[in-house]
Structure formats: C-alpha cells, structure tokens
C-alpha cells in the first residue's frame, strides 16, 4: 500500500493535517485546504466531493497570493511615499510584505505536499 511508505514528516507538512493513511486524514486535509480558498468555494459540491480538486484550487489561490505579495513588496518603496506615509511606516510595511512572501511560499509547499498525498491516496483506491 503506497500510503504507508509516504512520509509527510517534513517542515512542509501542515500540522493541521493528519498523517496520510491515518483515520480521517483526508477530511483534515480538506478542512485545512478550505481555509486557504475564498469562503464561497466551501459550498461548491465538486470541491466538497473531490479533495484533489480542492487542493488544485488552493494551489492556484496561494500562487496568486504570492504574486500579489511580491508585487506589493516590489512597488512599496516607490508607491508608499507618494501616499504621504512616514518612512517608519514604509519600512515596517516592507518588512511585513517580505515576511508574508516567505509565509505564503511555505504554505505553497505545504499545499503541494498535501496535494501529492491526496493524489497518491486516490490512486491507491483505484479512482
């Protein structure tokens, strides 16, 4: 059984998601993934029934958030002074954006790890 050889023990595996192959792990994965997408997606039947589809959407969502945070970071030094913000606020905002990019990149790796496990799980069931 492929699931028993999969090891999510890494810094990328989200602590909110149970180990693949354990009882109810897919439900914990789906719950975590739903937190990453806009709330209205939680009610879409296809995303509820197919965690792999939800994972795919979460990957796209997080990729877009990384792009937004990078754009905000890259343009902050030029655009924020034009808004009349003090230098201390600008510096704080730049640090905030840089931290957000790093956090989102970690989340993106976590989503990829969960997606891989979901694909392997659904493949082992013959779907």
Coordinates of N, CA, C and O in Angstrom, one line a residue, residues 16-92:
X16 N -1.9 20.9 10.9 CA -3.4 20.8 11.0 C -3.9 19.5 10.2 O -5.0 19.2 10.3
X17 N -3.0 18.9 9.4 CA -3.4 17.8 8.6 C -2.8 16.5 9.2 O -1.6 16.4 9.4
X18 N -3.7 15.5 9.4 CA -3.2 14.2 9.9 C -2.3 13.5 8.9 O -2.3 13.8 7.7
X19 N -1.6 12.5 9.4 CA -0.7 11.8 8.5 C -1.5 11.0 7.5 O -2.5 10.3 7.9
X20 N -1.0 11.0 6.2 CA -1.7 10.2 5.2 C -1.8 8.7 5.6 O -0.9 8.2 6.2
X21 N -3.0 8.2 5.4 CA -3.2 6.8 5.8 C -3.9 6.6 7.1 O -4.4 5.6 7.4
X22 N -3.8 7.7 8.0 CA -4.4 7.6 9.3 C -5.9 7.9 9.1 O -6.3 8.4 8.1
X23 N -6.6 7.5 10.2 CA -8.0 7.7 10.2 C -8.4 9.1 9.9 O -7.9 10.0 10.6
X24 N -9.3 9.3 9.0 CA -9.9 10.7 8.7 C -8.9 11.7 8.2 O -9.1 12.9 8.3
X25 N -7.7 11.3 7.7 CA -6.7 12.2 7.3 C -7.2 13.1 6.1 O -6.9 14.3 6.1
X26 N -7.9 12.5 5.2 CA -8.4 13.3 4.0 C -9.4 14.4 4.5 O -9.3 15.5 3.9
X27 N -10.2 14.1 5.5 CA -11.1 15.1 6.0 C -10.3 16.3 6.6 O -10.6 17.5 6.4
X28 N -9.2 16.0 7.3 CA -8.4 17.0 7.9 C -7.7 17.8 6.8 O -7.5 19.0 6.9
X29 N -7.3 17.1 5.8 CA -6.7 17.8 4.6 C -7.7 18.8 4.0 O -7.3 19.9 3.7
X30 N -8.9 18.3 3.7 CA -9.9 19.1 3.1 C -10.2 20.3 3.9 O -10.4 21.4 3.4
X31 N -10.3 20.1 5.2 CA -10.7 21.2 6.1 C -9.6 22.3 6.0 O -9.8 23.5 5.9
X32 N -8.3 21.9 6.1 CA -7.2 22.8 6.0 C -7.2 23.5 4.7 O -7.0 24.7 4.6
X33 N -7.4 22.8 3.6 CA -7.4 23.4 2.2 C -8.5 24.4 2.1 O -8.3 25.5 1.5
X34 N -9.7 24.1 2.7 CA -10.8 25.1 2.6 C -10.5 26.4 3.2 O -11.0 27.5 2.8
X35 N -9.6 26.4 4.2 CA -9.2 27.6 4.9 C -8.4 28.5 4.0 O -8.2 29.7 4.2
X36 N -7.8 27.9 2.9 CA -6.9 28.7 2.0 C -7.6 29.3 0.8 O -7.0 30.1 0.1
X37 N -8.8 28.9 0.6 CA -9.6 29.5 -0.5 C -10.7 30.4 -0.1 O -11.1 30.3 1.1
X38 N -11.2 31.3 -0.9 CA -12.3 32.1 -0.5 C -13.5 31.3 0.0 O -13.7 30.2 -0.5
X39 N -14.2 31.8 1.0 CA -15.2 31.1 1.7 C -16.3 30.6 0.8 O -16.8 29.5 1.0
X40 N -16.6 31.3 -0.3 CA -17.7 30.8 -1.1 C -17.4 29.5 -1.8 O -18.3 28.8 -2.2
X41 N -16.1 29.1 -1.9 CA -15.8 27.9 -2.5 C -16.1 26.7 -1.7 O -16.2 25.6 -2.1
X42 N -16.3 26.9 -0.4 CA -16.6 25.8 0.6 C -17.9 25.1 0.3 O -18.1 24.0 0.6
X43 N -18.8 25.8 -0.4 CA -20.1 25.3 -0.7 C -20.2 24.6 -2.1 O -21.2 24.1 -2.4
X44 N -19.1 24.7 -2.9 CA -19.2 24.1 -4.2 C -19.1 22.6 -4.1 O -18.1 22.0 -3.7
X45 N -20.2 21.9 -4.6 CA -20.2 20.4 -4.4 C -19.0 19.7 -5.0 O -18.5 18.8 -4.4
X46 N -18.5 20.1 -6.2 CA -17.3 19.4 -6.7 C -16.1 19.5 -5.8 O -15.4 18.6 -5.7
X47 N -15.9 20.7 -5.2 CA -14.8 20.8 -4.3 C -15.0 20.1 -3.0 O -14.0 19.7 -2.4
X48 N -16.2 19.9 -2.6 CA -16.5 19.2 -1.4 C -16.3 17.7 -1.6 O -15.7 17.0 -0.8
X49 N -16.7 17.2 -2.7 CA -16.6 15.8 -3.0 C -15.2 15.3 -3.4 O -14.9 14.1 -3.3
X50 N -14.4 16.2 -4.0 CA -13.1 15.8 -4.5 C -12.0 16.6 -3.9 O -11.6 17.7 -4.4
X51 N -11.4 16.2 -2.8 CA -10.3 16.9 -2.2 C -9.2 17.2 -3.1 O -8.5 18.3 -2.9
X52 N -8.9 16.4 -4.1 CA -7.8 16.7 -5.0 C -8.1 17.9 -5.8 O -7.3 18.8 -6.1
X53 N -9.4 18.1 -6.2 CA -9.8 19.3 -6.9 C -9.7 20.5 -6.0 O -9.2 21.6 -6.5
X54 N -10.1 20.4 -4.8 CA -9.9 21.5 -3.8 C -8.4 21.8 -3.7 O -8.1 23.0 -3.6
X55 N -7.6 20.8 -3.6 CA -6.1 21.1 -3.5 C -5.6 21.8 -4.7 O -4.8 22.7 -4.5
X56 N -6.1 21.4 -5.9 CA -5.6 22.1 -7.1 C -6.0 23.6 -7.0 O -5.2 24.5 -7.3
X57 N -7.3 23.9 -6.6 CA -7.7 25.3 -6.5 C -6.9 26.0 -5.4 O -6.6 27.2 -5.6
X58 N -6.6 25.4 -4.3 CA -5.8 26.0 -3.3 C -4.4 26.3 -3.8 O -3.9 27.4 -3.5
X59 N -3.9 25.5 -4.6 CA -2.5 25.8 -5.2 C -2.6 27.0 -6.0 O -1.7 27.9 -5.9
X60 N -3.6 27.1 -6.9 CA -3.7 28.3 -7.7 C -4.0 29.6 -6.9 O -3.4 30.6 -7.1
X61 N -4.8 29.4 -5.8 CA -5.1 30.6 -5.0 C -3.8 31.1 -4.3 O -3.6 32.3 -4.2
X62 N -3.1 30.2 -3.7 CA -1.9 30.6 -3.0 C -0.8 31.1 -4.0 O -0.1 32.1 -3.6
X63 N -0.7 30.6 -5.1 CA 0.2 31.1 -6.1 C -0.1 32.6 -6.5 O 0.8 33.4 -6.6
X64 N -1.4 32.9 -6.6 CA -1.8 34.3 -6.8 C -1.5 35.2 -5.6 O -1.1 36.3 -5.8
X65 N -1.7 34.6 -4.4 CA -1.4 35.4 -3.3 C 0.1 35.7 -3.2 O 0.5 36.8 -2.8
X66 N 0.9 34.8 -3.6 CA 2.4 35.0 -3.6 C 2.7 36.2 -4.6 O 3.5 37.1 -4.3
X67 N 2.1 36.1 -5.7 CA 2.3 37.2 -6.7 C 1.9 38.5 -6.2 O 2.6 39.5 -6.4
X68 N 0.7 38.6 -5.6 CA 0.2 39.9 -5.0 C 1.2 40.4 -4.0 O 1.6 41.6 -4.0
X69 N 1.7 39.5 -3.1 CA 2.6 40.0 -2.0 C 3.9 40.4 -2.6 O 4.5 41.4 -2.2
X70 N 4.4 39.7 -3.6 CA 5.7 40.1 -4.3 C 5.5 41.5 -5.0 O 6.4 42.3 -4.9
X71 N 4.4 41.7 -5.6 CA 4.1 43.0 -6.3 C 4.1 44.1 -5.2 O 4.7 45.2 -5.4
X72 N 3.4 43.8 -4.2 CA 3.3 44.8 -3.1 C 4.7 45.2 -2.5 O 5.0 46.3 -2.3
X73 N 5.5 44.1 -2.4 CA 6.8 44.3 -1.9 C 7.7 45.1 -2.9 O 8.4 46.1 -2.5
X74 N 7.6 44.7 -4.1 CA 8.5 45.3 -5.1 C 8.1 46.8 -5.4 O 8.9 47.6 -5.9
X75 N 6.9 47.2 -5.2 CA 6.4 48.5 -5.5 C 6.3 49.4 -4.3 O 6.1 50.6 -4.4
X76 N 6.5 48.9 -3.1 CA 6.3 49.7 -1.9 C 7.3 50.8 -1.8 O 6.8 51.9 -1.4
X77 N 8.5 50.6 -2.1 CA 9.5 51.7 -1.9 C 9.2 52.9 -2.8 O 9.4 54.1 -2.4
X78 N 8.6 52.7 -3.9 CA 8.3 53.8 -4.8 C 6.9 54.4 -4.5 O 6.7 55.6 -4.5
X79 N 5.9 53.5 -4.3 CA 4.5 53.9 -4.3 C 4.1 54.5 -2.9 O 3.3 55.4 -2.8
X80 N 4.6 53.9 -1.8 CA 4.1 54.3 -0.5 C 4.5 55.7 -0.1 O 3.7 56.4 0.5
X81 N 5.7 56.2 -0.5 CA 6.0 57.6 -0.2 C 5.0 58.6 -0.9 O 4.7 59.6 -0.4
X82 N 4.5 58.2 -2.1 CA 3.6 59.0 -2.8 C 2.2 59.1 -2.1 O 1.4 60.0 -2.3
X83 N 2.0 58.2 -1.1 CA 0.8 58.2 -0.3 C 0.9 59.1 0.9 O 0.0 59.2 1.7
X84 N 2.1 59.6 1.1 CA 2.4 60.5 2.2 C 2.7 59.8 3.5 O 2.6 60.4 4.6
X85 N 3.1 58.5 3.4 CA 3.3 57.7 4.6 C 4.7 58.0 5.1 O 5.7 58.2 4.3
X86 N 4.9 58.1 6.4 CA 6.2 58.3 7.0 C 7.2 57.1 6.7 O 6.7 56.0 6.6
X87 N 8.5 57.4 6.7 CA 9.5 56.4 6.4 C 9.4 55.2 7.3 O 9.5 54.0 6.9
X88 N 9.1 55.4 8.6 CA 9.0 54.3 9.6 C 7.9 53.3 9.2 O 8.0 52.1 9.3
X89 N 6.8 53.9 8.7 CA 5.6 53.0 8.3 C 6.0 52.3 7.0 O 5.7 51.1 6.9
X90 N 6.7 53.0 6.1 CA 7.1 52.3 4.9 C 8.0 51.1 5.2 O 7.8 50.0 4.6
X91 N 9.0 51.4 6.0 CA 9.9 50.3 6.4 C 9.2 49.1 7.1 O 9.5 48.0 6.8
X92 N 8.3 49.4 8.0 CA 7.6 48.4 8.6 C 6.7 47.6 7.6 O 6.7 46.4 7.6

